[in-house]
Short mmCIF file of C-alpha atoms in Angstrom, two decimals:
data_model
loop_
_atom_site.label_atom_id
_atom_site.label_comp_id
_atom_site.label_asym_id
_atom_site.label_seq_id
_atom_site.Cartn_x
_atom_site.Cartn_y
_atom_site.Cartn_z
CA MET A 969 1.98 21.29 9.40
CA SER A 970 -0.94 20.27 12.61
CA LEU A 971 -2.72 16.82 12.44
CA LYS A 972 -6.01 18.90 12.40
CA LYS A 973 -5.28 20.33 9.32
CA GLU A 974 -4.48 17.70 8.13
CA ASN A 975 -7.34 15.82 8.86
CA GLU A 976 -8.84 18.62 7.37
CA LYS A 977 -7.16 18.57 4.33
CA ILE A 978 -8.68 14.79 4.23
CA GLU A 979 -12.10 16.12 3.99
CA GLU A 980 -11.31 18.27 1.40
CA TYR A 981 -9.75 15.68 -0.55
CA GLU A 982 -12.72 13.20 -0.44
CA LYS A 983 -15.25 16.04 -1.14
CA GLN A 984 -13.27 16.51 -4.46
CA LEU A 985 -13.33 12.89 -4.88
CA ALA A 986 -17.34 12.47 -4.36
CA LEU A 987 -17.35 15.29 -7.49
CA VAL A 988 -15.27 14.04 -9.62
CA ARG A 989 -16.95 10.60 -9.17
CA ASP A 990 -20.35 12.41 -9.52
CA GLU A 991 -18.95 13.48 -13.08
CA ILE A 992 -17.43 9.92 -14.01
CA LYS A 993 -20.92 9.37 -13.28
CA LYS A 994 -22.59 11.82 -15.50
CA TYR A 995 -20.37 10.63 -18.52
CA GLU A 996 -20.16 7.30 -18.53
CA LYS A 997 -21.82 4.63 -20.66
CA PRO A 998 -21.15 1.40 -21.09
CA GLU A 999 -20.67 0.95 -24.59
CA GLU A 1000 -17.86 3.80 -25.01
CA GLU A 1001 -15.46 5.01 -22.75
CA ASN A 1002 -13.91 8.17 -24.04
CA GLU A 1003 -10.54 10.27 -22.99
CA GLN A 1004 -12.56 12.18 -20.99
CA ILE A 1005 -14.34 9.72 -18.82
CA LYS A 1006 -10.17 8.23 -18.78
CA ASN A 1007 -8.95 11.13 -17.76
CA LEU A 1008 -11.39 11.42 -14.72
CA LYS A 1009 -10.78 8.18 -13.77
CA LYS A 1010 -7.46 8.51 -13.14
CA LEU A 1011 -7.75 11.98 -11.61
CA GLU A 1012 -10.13 9.97 -9.02
CA ALA A 1013 -7.45 6.70 -8.71
CA ASP A 1014 -5.00 9.54 -8.09
CA MET A 1015 -7.02 11.64 -5.61
CA ILE A 1016 -7.29 8.20 -3.55
CA GLU A 1017 -3.29 8.09 -3.72
CA VAL A 1018 -3.50 11.40 -2.25
CA ILE A 1019 -5.75 10.59 0.84
CA ASN A 1020 -3.95 7.30 1.32
CA LEU A 1021 -0.33 9.49 1.26
CA THR A 1022 -2.18 12.11 3.93
CA ARG A 1023 -3.44 9.99 5.94
CA ASP A 1024 -0.14 7.79 5.97
CA LEU A 1025 1.67 11.44 7.19
CA ILE A 1026 -0.91 11.43 9.28
CA LYS A 1027 0.18 7.94 10.55
CA TYR A 1028 3.63 8.56 10.43
CA LYS A 1029 3.67 11.96 12.23
CA LYS A 1030 1.60 10.31 15.14
CA GLN A 1031 4.23 7.10 15.35
CA ASN A 1032 7.39 9.50 15.21
CA GLU A 1033 5.99 11.45 18.25
CA LEU A 1034 5.77 8.21 20.13
CA GLU A 1035 8.98 6.52 19.32
CA ASN A 1036 10.63 10.23 20.27
CA ASP A 1037 8.68 10.31 23.59
CA GLU A 1038 9.24 6.33 24.24
CA ASN A 1039 12.62 6.89 23.20
CA LYS A 1040 12.99 9.95 25.79
CA GLU A 1041 11.63 8.00 28.60
CA LEU A 1042 13.98 5.40 27.50
CA GLU A 1043 17.12 7.53 27.57
CA ARG A 1044 16.05 8.55 30.88
CA SER A 1045 15.69 5.53 32.68
CA GLY A 1046 18.83 4.50 30.91
CA GLU A 1047 17.45 1.60 28.61
CA VAL A 1048 18.57 0.76 25.54
CA ALA A 1049 16.38 1.79 22.66
CA PRO A 1050 14.56 -1.70 21.17
CA ASP A 1051 16.72 -2.75 18.20
CA ILE A 1052 15.61 -1.80 14.79
CA HIS A 1053 16.53 -5.65 13.60
CA GLU A 1054 13.94 -7.53 15.49
CA HIS A 1055 11.54 -5.34 13.13
CA ILE A 1056 13.61 -6.64 10.09
CA LYS A 1057 13.43 -10.42 11.03
CA GLU A 1058 9.68 -9.96 11.26
CA SER A 1059 9.92 -8.23 7.92
CA ASN A 1060 11.65 -10.46 6.19
CA LYS A 1061 8.95 -13.46 6.65
CA PHE A 1062 6.89 -11.53 3.75
CA ILE A 1063 10.19 -11.99 1.86
CA GLY A 1064 9.62 -14.85 -1.05
CA ARG A 1065 5.73 -14.46 -0.87
CA THR A 1066 3.07 -13.09 -4.05
CA CYS A 1067 1.20 -10.90 -3.39
CA SER A 1068 -1.12 -8.27 -5.65
CA LEU A 1069 -1.23 -4.61 -5.24
CA ASN A 1070 -2.98 -1.61 -7.54
CA TYR A 1071 0.08 -0.49 -10.05
CA GLU A 1072 -0.68 1.73 -12.83
CA ASN A 1073 -4.33 1.88 -11.84
CA LYS A 1074 -4.79 -1.41 -12.18
CA MET A 1075 -4.56 -4.74 -10.10
CA VAL A 1076 -1.26 -6.69 -11.30
CA TYR A 1077 0.58 -9.26 -9.41
CA GLY A 1078 4.24 -9.65 -7.74
CA LEU A 1079 6.47 -11.14 -5.66
CA ILE A 1080 8.24 -9.97 -2.99
CA GLU A 1081 12.31 -9.65 -3.30
CA ASN A 1082 13.15 -7.74 -0.22
CA VAL A 1083 12.05 -5.38 2.66
CA VAL A 1084 13.95 -2.11 2.96
CA ILE A 1085 13.97 0.38 5.40
CA HIS A 1086 15.02 4.00 4.60
CA ASN A 1087 14.68 7.06 7.05
CA ASN A 1088 12.72 4.55 9.40
CA ILE A 1089 10.00 3.73 6.76
CA GLU A 1090 9.52 0.49 5.95
CA GLN A 1091 9.33 -0.49 1.89
CA LEU A 1092 9.02 -3.65 0.05
CA LEU A 1093 11.17 -4.54 -3.19
CA ILE A 1094 8.48 -6.30 -5.48
CA HIS A 1095 8.97 -7.43 -8.36
CA ILE A 1096 5.71 -7.09 -11.02
CA PHE A 1097 5.44 -10.24 -12.77
CA GLU A 1098 3.52 -8.42 -16.29
CA THR A 1099 5.76 -5.68 -16.76
CA ASN A 1100 9.08 -7.42 -14.91
CA ASP A 1101 9.01 -3.64 -12.97
CA ARG A 1102 10.62 -3.45 -9.76
CA ILE A 1103 8.87 -0.85 -7.45
CA MET A 1104 9.08 -0.13 -3.97
CA ILE A 1105 6.34 0.45 -2.48
CA PRO A 1106 4.71 0.31 1.43
CA PRO A 1107 3.56 -2.49 2.89
CA ASN A 1108 0.09 -1.19 3.51
CA TYR A 1109 -0.43 -0.43 -0.13
CA VAL A 1110 -0.25 -5.11 -0.63
CA GLN A 1111 -2.15 -7.61 0.00
CA LEU A 1112 -0.45 -11.15 0.28
CA ASN A 1113 -2.26 -13.94 -1.40
CA GLU A 1114 -2.72 -17.03 0.68
CA VAL A 1115 0.10 -19.55 1.03
CA LEU A 1116 -1.32 -23.15 -0.12
CA ASN A 1117 -0.51 -25.62 2.28
CA GLU A 1118 -1.04 -29.86 1.57
CA SER A 1119 -4.14 -29.45 4.54
CA ALA A 1120 -6.04 -27.60 1.72
CA LEU A 1121 -5.39 -30.24 -1.00
CA LYS A 1122 -8.64 -32.16 -0.92
CA GLU A 1123 -11.00 -33.18 -3.62
CA ASN A 1124 -13.31 -30.74 -4.90
CA ASN A 1125 -11.55 -27.76 -4.04
CA GLN A 1126 -10.37 -25.29 -6.49
CA PHE A 1127 -7.03 -22.84 -6.56
CA GLN A 1128 -5.83 -20.30 -8.87
CA ALA A 1129 -2.82 -20.90 -10.33
CA LEU A 1130 -0.31 -18.23 -10.96
CA TYR A 1131 2.61 -18.06 -13.12
CA LYS A 1132 5.57 -15.36 -13.76
CA LYS A 1133 4.49 -15.33 -17.85
CA ASP A 1134 0.84 -15.00 -17.10
CA GLY A 1135 1.39 -11.71 -15.01
#
């Protein structure tokens, strides 16, 4: 499938997403949220995920094309391809960090336990505090939480503490 077709798919998905959002607005009532609204909101979240996955696919295809071209040039020049272990060392800096992400249609907190590369795709192994689930997810779907350092601990500064039991 060409990149042009993928981009056309994204445009079509975004049009469908706009229609779903319009339907949600028609039925949405602040005091009562019925089953139909819940289904439409789930559909909205699913469509957003499809759009993001399609964008990731396009990015992956472009990256693959570039890497293939670079590897062919390196082979012609006799140089060795860069070692993937350097990338893993860089990614390992995320291990042990807390993060937030959208999981089962709600924002949750988790702990990055490991970085795994499978079929040239980087994935994070995350322990979800609230449910004790462990999931694999691409790094671009995760937002790292700030690391607290001593210089930030000044009078009149506020911070939020996150405990595993709280989720």
